[in-house]
PDB file of C-alpha atoms in Angstrom:
ATOM      1  CA  UNK A   1      75.192  83.540  90.251  1.00 96.00           C
ATOM      2  CA  UNK A   2      77.384  86.464  90.851  1.00 97.00           C
ATOM      3  CA  UNK A   3      80.114  87.131  88.268  1.00 98.00           C
ATOM      4  CA  UNK A   4      82.907  89.671  87.599  1.00 98.00           C
ATOM      5  CA  UNK A   5      84.094  89.706  84.173  1.00 98.00           C
ATOM      6  CA  UNK A   6      87.106  91.823  83.250  1.00 98.00           C
ATOM      7  CA  UNK A   7      88.575  92.811  79.951  1.00 96.00           C
ATOM      8  CA  UNK A   8      91.410  91.059  78.280  1.00 95.00           C
ATOM      9  CA  UNK A   9      95.104  91.349  78.526  1.00 97.00           C
ATOM     10  CA  UNK A  10      96.861  94.518  77.095  1.00 97.00           C
ATOM     11  CA  UNK A  11     100.257  95.273  75.763  1.00 98.00           C
ATOM     12  CA  UNK A  12     101.043  99.080  76.140  1.00 98.00           C
ATOM     13  CA  UNK A  13     104.143 101.050  75.619  1.00 97.00           C
ATOM     14  CA  UNK A  14     105.484 103.211  78.334  1.00 98.00           C
ATOM     15  CA  UNK A  15     103.701 106.561  78.490  1.00 98.00           C
ATOM     16  CA  UNK A  16     100.507 105.303  77.130  1.00 98.00           C
ATOM     17  CA  UNK A  17      97.252 104.812  78.927  1.00 98.00           C
ATOM     18  CA  UNK A  18      95.066 101.620  79.648  1.00 98.00           C
ATOM     19  CA  UNK A  19      91.452 101.072  80.501  1.00 98.00           C
ATOM     20  CA  UNK A  20      90.283  97.907  82.386  1.00 98.00           C
ATOM     21  CA  UNK A  21      86.689  97.180  82.560  1.00 98.00           C
ATOM     22  CA  UNK A  22      84.909  94.760  85.059  1.00 98.00           C
ATOM     23  CA  UNK A  23      81.327  93.824  84.327  1.00 98.00           C
ATOM     24  CA  UNK A  24      79.192  92.590  87.158  1.00 98.00           C
ATOM     25  CA  UNK A  25      76.152  90.234  86.894  1.00 98.00           C
ATOM     26  CA  UNK A  26      74.003  88.387  89.365  1.00 98.00           C
ATOM     27  CA  UNK A  27      73.525  90.981  91.801  1.00 97.00           C
ATOM     28  CA  UNK A  28      72.221  94.550  92.177  1.00 97.00           C
ATOM     29  CA  UNK A  29      75.628  96.548  91.162  1.00 97.00           C
ATOM     30  CA  UNK A  30      75.080  99.483  93.447  1.00 96.00           C
ATOM     31  CA  UNK A  31      74.602  97.487  96.744  1.00 95.00           C
ATOM     32  CA  UNK A  32      78.316  96.480  96.999  1.00 96.00           C
ATOM     33  CA  UNK A  33      81.356  98.423  96.660  1.00 96.00           C
ATOM     34  CA  UNK A  34      84.134  97.606  94.130  1.00 97.00           C
ATOM     35  CA  UNK A  35      87.795  97.444  95.059  1.00 97.00           C
ATOM     36  CA  UNK A  36      90.799  97.083  92.817  1.00 98.00           C
ATOM     37  CA  UNK A  37      93.816  94.863  93.750  1.00 98.00           C
ATOM     38  CA  UNK A  38      97.209  94.767  91.938  1.00 98.00           C
ATOM     39  CA  UNK A  39      99.382  91.517  91.699  1.00 98.00           C
ATOM     40  CA  UNK A  40     102.783  92.089  90.041  1.00 97.00           C
ATOM     41  CA  UNK A  41     104.360  88.986  88.397  1.00 96.00           C
ATOM     42  CA  UNK A  42     105.227  86.420  91.164  1.00 94.00           C
ATOM     43  CA  UNK A  43     104.315  88.811  93.886  1.00 96.00           C
ATOM     44  CA  UNK A  44     101.472  89.252  96.458  1.00 97.00           C
ATOM     45  CA  UNK A  45      98.300  91.136  96.604  1.00 98.00           C
ATOM     46  CA  UNK A  46      98.181  94.946  96.925  1.00 97.00           C
ATOM     47  CA  UNK A  47      94.991  96.943  97.469  1.00 96.00           C
ATOM     48  CA  UNK A  48      94.775  99.889  95.310  1.00 97.00           C
ATOM     49  CA  UNK A  49      91.523 101.356  96.690  1.00 95.00           C
ATOM     50  CA  UNK A  50      87.805 101.179  96.070  1.00 95.00           C
ATOM     51  CA  UNK A  51      84.807 102.908  94.584  1.00 96.00           C
ATOM     52  CA  UNK A  52      81.476 103.428  96.130  1.00 95.00           C
ATOM     53  CA  UNK A  53      79.039 102.102  93.362  1.00 96.00           C
ATOM     54  CA  UNK A  54      76.207 104.376  94.790  1.00 94.00           C
ATOM     55  CA  UNK A  55      77.680 107.653  94.885  1.00 95.00           C
ATOM     56  CA  UNK A  56      80.925 107.014  92.285  1.00 95.00           C
ATOM     57  CA  UNK A  57      83.244 108.396  94.942  1.00 95.00           C
ATOM     58  CA  UNK A  58      86.628 106.805  94.666  1.00 96.00           C
ATOM     59  CA  UNK A  59      89.171 106.323  97.405  1.00 94.00           C
ATOM     60  CA  UNK A  60      92.746 105.691  96.427  1.00 95.00           C
ATOM     61  CA  UNK A  61      95.667 103.984  98.582  1.00 93.00           C
ATOM     62  CA  UNK A  62      98.812 105.727  99.006  1.00 92.00           C
ATOM     63  CA  UNK A  63     100.981 104.834  95.908  1.00 94.00           C
ATOM     64  CA  UNK A  64      97.958 104.748  93.834  1.00 96.00           C
ATOM     65  CA  UNK A  65      96.998 108.397  93.362  1.00 95.00           C
ATOM     66  CA  UNK A  66      97.568 110.680  90.391  1.00 94.00           C
ATOM     67  CA  UNK A  67      97.683 108.165  87.445  1.00 97.00           C
ATOM     68  CA  UNK A  68      95.076 105.846  88.744  1.00 98.00           C
ATOM     69  CA  UNK A  69      91.340 106.574  88.037  1.00 98.00           C
ATOM     70  CA  UNK A  70      88.386 104.357  89.285  1.00 98.00           C
ATOM     71  CA  UNK A  71      85.106 105.081  87.462  1.00 98.00           C
ATOM     72  CA  UNK A  72      81.740 103.528  86.883  1.00 97.00           C
ATOM     73  CA  UNK A  73      78.914 103.016  84.217  1.00 97.00           C
ATOM     74  CA  UNK A  74      76.100 101.904  86.396  1.00 97.00           C
ATOM     75  CA  UNK A  75      73.810 101.434  83.376  1.00 97.00           C
ATOM     76  CA  UNK A  76      75.746  98.600  82.306  1.00 97.00           C
ATOM     77  CA  UNK A  77      76.908  97.423  85.956  1.00 98.00           C
ATOM     78  CA  UNK A  78      80.723  98.134  85.015  1.00 98.00           C
ATOM     79  CA  UNK A  79      83.461  99.371  86.847  1.00 98.00           C
ATOM     80  CA  UNK A  80      86.664 100.717  85.210  1.00 98.00           C
ATOM     81  CA  UNK A  81      90.254 101.238  86.218  1.00 98.00           C
ATOM     82  CA  UNK A  82      92.216 103.634  84.021  1.00 98.00           C
ATOM     83  CA  UNK A  83      95.996 104.083  84.350  1.00 98.00           C
ATOM     84  CA  UNK A  84      97.883 106.793  82.638  1.00 98.00           C
ATOM     85  CA  UNK A  85     101.442 107.377  81.800  1.00 98.00           C
ATOM     86  CA  UNK A  86     102.049 103.757  82.001  1.00 98.00           C
ATOM     87  CA  UNK A  87     105.564 102.798  83.384  1.00 97.00           C
ATOM     88  CA  UNK A  88     107.286  99.318  83.155  1.00 97.00           C
ATOM     89  CA  UNK A  89     106.591  98.680  86.953  1.00 97.00           C
ATOM     90  CA  UNK A  90     102.755  98.984  86.190  1.00 98.00           C
ATOM     91  CA  UNK A  91     103.105  95.459  84.557  1.00 98.00           C
ATOM     92  CA  UNK A  92     100.788  93.431  86.664  1.00 98.00           C
ATOM     93  CA  UNK A  93      97.529  91.611  86.898  1.00 98.00           C
ATOM     94  CA  UNK A  94      94.752  93.790  88.060  1.00 98.00           C
ATOM     95  CA  UNK A  95      91.679  92.393  89.755  1.00 98.00           C
ATOM     96  CA  UNK A  96      88.505  93.945  90.725  1.00 98.00           C
ATOM     97  CA  UNK A  97      86.855  92.528  93.730  1.00 98.00           C
ATOM     98  CA  UNK A  98      83.402  93.004  95.155  1.00 98.00           C
ATOM     99  CA  UNK A  99      83.579  94.332  98.746  1.00 96.00           C
ATOM    100  CA  UNK A 100      81.767  93.059 101.717  1.00 94.00           C
ATOM    101  CA  UNK A 101      81.413  95.151 104.667  1.00 86.00           C
ATOM    102  CA  UNK A 102      81.870  98.835 104.749  1.00 83.00           C
ATOM    103  CA  UNK A 103      84.911  99.984 102.914  1.00 85.00           C
ATOM    104  CA  UNK A 104      84.325 103.422 104.096  1.00 80.00           C
ATOM    105  CA  UNK A 105      84.235 102.889 107.707  1.00 83.00           C
ATOM    106  CA  UNK A 106      85.264  99.461 109.136  1.00 83.00           C
ATOM    107  CA  UNK A 107      86.892  98.303 106.162  1.00 86.00           C
ATOM    108  CA  UNK A 108      85.789  95.327 103.774  1.00 93.00           C
ATOM    109  CA  UNK A 109      86.843  91.867 102.568  1.00 96.00           C
ATOM    110  CA  UNK A 110      86.345  90.443  98.931  1.00 98.00           C
ATOM    111  CA  UNK A 111      83.911  87.810  98.249  1.00 97.00           C
ATOM    112  CA  UNK A 112      84.004  87.728  94.538  1.00 98.00           C
ATOM    113  CA  UNK A 113      86.706  88.519  92.206  1.00 98.00           C
ATOM    114  CA  UNK A 114      87.091  89.095  88.430  1.00 98.00           C
ATOM    115  CA  UNK A 115      89.451  86.677  86.582  1.00 98.00           C
ATOM    116  CA  UNK A 116      92.066  89.449  86.374  1.00 98.00           C
ATOM    117  CA  UNK A 117      93.427  91.511  83.587  1.00 98.00           C
ATOM    118  CA  UNK A 118      97.089  91.420  82.575  1.00 98.00           C
ATOM    119  CA  UNK A 119      98.602  94.660  81.701  1.00 98.00           C
ATOM    120  CA  UNK A 120     102.146  94.520  80.304  1.00 98.00           C
ATOM    121  CA  UNK A 121     103.994  97.542  79.652  1.00 98.00           C
ATOM    122  CA  UNK A 122     106.860  97.371  77.458  1.00 97.00           C
ATOM    123  CA  UNK A 123     108.562  99.031  74.486  1.00 94.00           C
TER     124      UNK A 123
ATOM    125  CA  UNK B   1      99.753 101.864 109.006  1.00 86.00           C
ATOM    126  CA  UNK B   2      99.016  98.229 109.850  1.00 91.00           C
ATOM    127  CA  UNK B   3     101.409  95.555 108.760  1.00 94.00           C
ATOM    128  CA  UNK B   4     100.621  91.957 108.112  1.00 96.00           C
ATOM    129  CA  UNK B   5     103.218  89.158 108.251  1.00 98.00           C
ATOM    130  CA  UNK B   6     102.722  85.635 107.441  1.00 98.00           C
ATOM    131  CA  UNK B   7     104.740  82.616 108.334  1.00 97.00           C
ATOM    132  CA  UNK B   8     105.960  80.440 106.937  1.00 97.00           C
ATOM    133  CA  UNK B   9     106.498  82.012 103.516  1.00 97.00           C
ATOM    134  CA  UNK B  10     106.584  78.315 102.143  1.00 97.00           C
ATOM    135  CA  UNK B  11     105.260  75.158 103.659  1.00 96.00           C
ATOM    136  CA  UNK B  12     105.991  71.626 102.392  1.00 96.00           C
ATOM    137  CA  UNK B  13     103.430  69.035 103.427  1.00 96.00           C
ATOM    138  CA  UNK B  14     101.890  65.778 102.401  1.00 96.00           C
ATOM    139  CA  UNK B  15      98.254  64.863 101.686  1.00 96.00           C
ATOM    140  CA  UNK B  16      96.596  64.190 105.013  1.00 96.00           C
ATOM    141  CA  UNK B  17      98.637  66.406 106.991  1.00 97.00           C
ATOM    142  CA  UNK B  18      97.522  69.006 109.252  1.00 97.00           C
ATOM    143  CA  UNK B  19      98.846  72.401 108.450  1.00 97.00           C
ATOM    144  CA  UNK B  20      98.812  75.756 110.019  1.00 98.00           C
ATOM    145  CA  UNK B  21      99.499  79.102 108.877  1.00 98.00           C
ATOM    146  CA  UNK B  22     100.191  82.143 110.948  1.00 98.00           C
ATOM    147  CA  UNK B  23      99.439  85.750 110.523  1.00 98.00           C
ATOM    148  CA  UNK B  24     100.459  88.546 112.609  1.00 98.00           C
ATOM    149  CA  UNK B  25      99.303  92.112 112.766  1.00 96.00           C
ATOM    150  CA  UNK B  26     101.575  94.940 113.810  1.00 95.00           C
ATOM    151  CA  UNK B  27      98.591  96.285 115.963  1.00 93.00           C
ATOM    152  CA  UNK B  28      95.328  94.846 117.063  1.00 93.00           C
ATOM    153  CA  UNK B  29      92.732  94.339 114.635  1.00 93.00           C
ATOM    154  CA  UNK B  30      90.127  92.614 116.840  1.00 93.00           C
ATOM    155  CA  UNK B  31      88.665  89.857 114.606  1.00 94.00           C
ATOM    156  CA  UNK B  32      88.717  91.771 111.348  1.00 94.00           C
ATOM    157  CA  UNK B  33      90.599  89.140 109.226  1.00 96.00           C
ATOM    158  CA  UNK B  34      90.050  87.174 106.004  1.00 98.00           C
ATOM    159  CA  UNK B  35      91.872  84.197 104.545  1.00 98.00           C
ATOM    160  CA  UNK B  36      92.062  83.614 100.831  1.00 98.00           C
ATOM    161  CA  UNK B  37      93.317  80.908  98.694  1.00 98.00           C
ATOM    162  CA  UNK B  38      94.914  81.503  95.391  1.00 98.00           C
ATOM    163  CA  UNK B  39      96.009  78.824  92.724  1.00 97.00           C
ATOM    164  CA  UNK B  40      98.202  79.634  89.938  1.00 94.00           C
ATOM    165  CA  UNK B  41      96.548  81.838  87.266  1.00 93.00           C
ATOM    166  CA  UNK B  42      93.405  81.955  89.184  1.00 97.00           C
ATOM    167  CA  UNK B  43      91.920  84.865  91.224  1.00 98.00           C
ATOM    168  CA  UNK B  44      91.869  84.613  94.963  1.00 98.00           C
ATOM    169  CA  UNK B  45      89.096  82.696  96.840  1.00 98.00           C
ATOM    170  CA  UNK B  46      87.619  83.884 100.012  1.00 98.00           C
ATOM    171  CA  UNK B  47      87.839  80.977 102.644  1.00 98.00           C
ATOM    172  CA  UNK B  48      87.271  82.771 106.047  1.00 98.00           C
ATOM    173  CA  UNK B  49      86.151  86.028 107.184  1.00 97.00           C
ATOM    174  CA  UNK B  50      85.777  87.766 110.501  1.00 96.00           C
ATOM    175  CA  UNK B  51      88.731  85.450 111.519  1.00 97.00           C
ATOM    176  CA  UNK B  52      86.684  82.397 112.113  1.00 98.00           C
ATOM    177  CA  UNK B  53      83.716  82.435 109.949  1.00 98.00           C
ATOM    178  CA  UNK B  54      83.723  79.998 107.172  1.00 98.00           C
ATOM    179  CA  UNK B  55      82.486  81.210 103.800  1.00 98.00           C
ATOM    180  CA  UNK B  56      79.719  79.470 102.157  1.00 97.00           C
ATOM    181  CA  UNK B  57      80.633  76.607 100.096  1.00 97.00           C
ATOM    182  CA  UNK B  58      84.168  76.318 101.697  1.00 98.00           C
ATOM    183  CA  UNK B  59      85.074  72.784 103.050  1.00 97.00           C
ATOM    184  CA  UNK B  60      85.052  72.462 106.763  1.00 97.00           C
ATOM    185  CA  UNK B  61      88.620  71.280 106.934  1.00 98.00           C
ATOM    186  CA  UNK B  62      89.564  74.866 106.748  1.00 98.00           C
ATOM    187  CA  UNK B  63      89.301  76.738 110.104  1.00 98.00           C
ATOM    188  CA  UNK B  64      90.335  80.127 111.268  1.00 98.00           C
ATOM    189  CA  UNK B  65      91.066  81.270 114.806  1.00 98.00           C
ATOM    190  CA  UNK B  66      92.699  84.142 116.637  1.00 98.00           C
ATOM    191  CA  UNK B  67      92.000  87.707 117.752  1.00 97.00           C
ATOM    192  CA  UNK B  68      93.906  90.854 118.242  1.00 96.00           C
ATOM    193  CA  UNK B  69      97.239  90.535 116.671  1.00 97.00           C
ATOM    194  CA  UNK B  70      97.780  86.666 116.200  1.00 98.00           C
ATOM    195  CA  UNK B  71      95.676  84.568 113.707  1.00 98.00           C
ATOM    196  CA  UNK B  72      95.803  81.031 112.307  1.00 98.00           C
ATOM    197  CA  UNK B  73      94.535  79.312 109.300  1.00 98.00           C
ATOM    198  CA  UNK B  74      94.492  75.365 109.771  1.00 98.00           C
ATOM    199  CA  UNK B  75      93.727  72.877 107.402  1.00 98.00           C
ATOM    200  CA  UNK B  76      92.727  69.763 109.228  1.00 97.00           C
ATOM    201  CA  UNK B  77      93.717  67.160 106.501  1.00 96.00           C
ATOM    202  CA  UNK B  78      95.525  68.526 103.582  1.00 97.00           C
ATOM    203  CA  UNK B  79      93.749  67.513  99.987  1.00 96.00           C
ATOM    204  CA  UNK B  80      95.499  67.443  96.717  1.00 94.00           C
ATOM    205  CA  UNK B  81      93.101  70.477  95.728  1.00 95.00           C
ATOM    206  CA  UNK B  82      94.611  72.572  98.797  1.00 97.00           C
ATOM    207  CA  UNK B  83      98.123  73.068  97.260  1.00 94.00           C
ATOM    208  CA  UNK B  84      98.116  76.832  96.670  1.00 97.00           C
ATOM    209  CA  UNK B  85      99.193  80.084  98.228  1.00 98.00           C
ATOM    210  CA  UNK B  86      97.012  81.451 101.177  1.00 98.00           C
ATOM    211  CA  UNK B  87      96.693  85.139 102.010  1.00 98.00           C
ATOM    212  CA  UNK B  88      95.588  86.966 105.079  1.00 98.00           C
ATOM    213  CA  UNK B  89      93.879  90.407 104.793  1.00 97.00           C
ATOM    214  CA  UNK B  90      93.040  92.840 107.710  1.00 96.00           C
ATOM    215  CA  UNK B  91      90.166  95.115 107.384  1.00 94.00           C
ATOM    216  CA  UNK B  92      89.452  97.801 109.803  1.00 85.00           C
ATOM    217  CA  UNK B  93      88.445 101.301 110.467  1.00 78.00           C
ATOM    218  CA  UNK B  94      92.174 102.834 110.555  1.00 77.00           C
ATOM    219  CA  UNK B  95      93.947 103.706 107.376  1.00 73.00           C
ATOM    220  CA  UNK B  96      94.688 101.775 105.294  1.00 75.00           C
ATOM    221  CA  UNK B  97      91.496  99.962 105.795  1.00 86.00           C
ATOM    222  CA  UNK B  98      92.877  96.997 103.934  1.00 93.00           C
ATOM    223  CA  UNK B  99      96.329  95.250 103.920  1.00 95.00           C
ATOM    224  CA  UNK B 100      97.258  91.870 102.693  1.00 97.00           C
ATOM    225  CA  UNK B 101      99.934  89.576 104.129  1.00 97.00           C
ATOM    226  CA  UNK B 102     102.751  88.381 101.952  1.00 97.00           C
ATOM    227  CA  UNK B 103     101.417  84.937 101.317  1.00 98.00           C
ATOM    228  CA  UNK B 104     102.132  81.317 102.242  1.00 98.00           C
ATOM    229  CA  UNK B 105     102.830  78.746  99.419  1.00 98.00           C
ATOM    230  CA  UNK B 106     101.605  75.326 100.480  1.00 98.00           C
ATOM    231  CA  UNK B 107     103.605  72.878  98.164  1.00 96.00           C
ATOM    232  CA  UNK B 108     103.832  68.979  97.931  1.00 88.00           C
ATOM    233  CA  UNK B 109     106.449  67.487 100.181  1.00 87.00           C
TER     234      UNK B 109
END
């Protein structure tokens, strides 16, 4: 069965960096795109962008450029989200989500989600 | 940018009630709309895609309808497991290619 398993909670100080992983299993990793979705405490869902798992090409939504980096290791079917220069407002749950449809053209929706990785930024 | 507006933001209902949630797009998105259910501490779960297509394994009491700018998620007979927050999400060819609505919390009356 399809599973996306994310790394655990992280507590970081402002200015530090964090790298969240998302390991996929149960399907061919490179046949579906992977998106990242942020959910701040008590708030809604916010799409951060997606990565083409075939080419490794990332696309970032406005507001998630500069400090956010999507990457892959296809040898272990894993996607990564790295956030640098962390700020208190980066405190949130970060989900990876498998994209169905063509994120690059007609847009996509998400049929499988990781369990979420809580990143807390506090001194 | 396409904005998605859900109403109501909170809905109080009883087991067995028929409930409907509305999602409006700021411009036409044809039928490119998905609905998700999220329970506290859990990841969202896909319920409906392409406005009215039921995801495999989702109970038939969930139905989606609409096209263009107005969409509805209906639960025909609310069950205890259905108390959760529901999100709509548009997907289309224009940027941004994905936008979520603000969510509707369905709570026990």
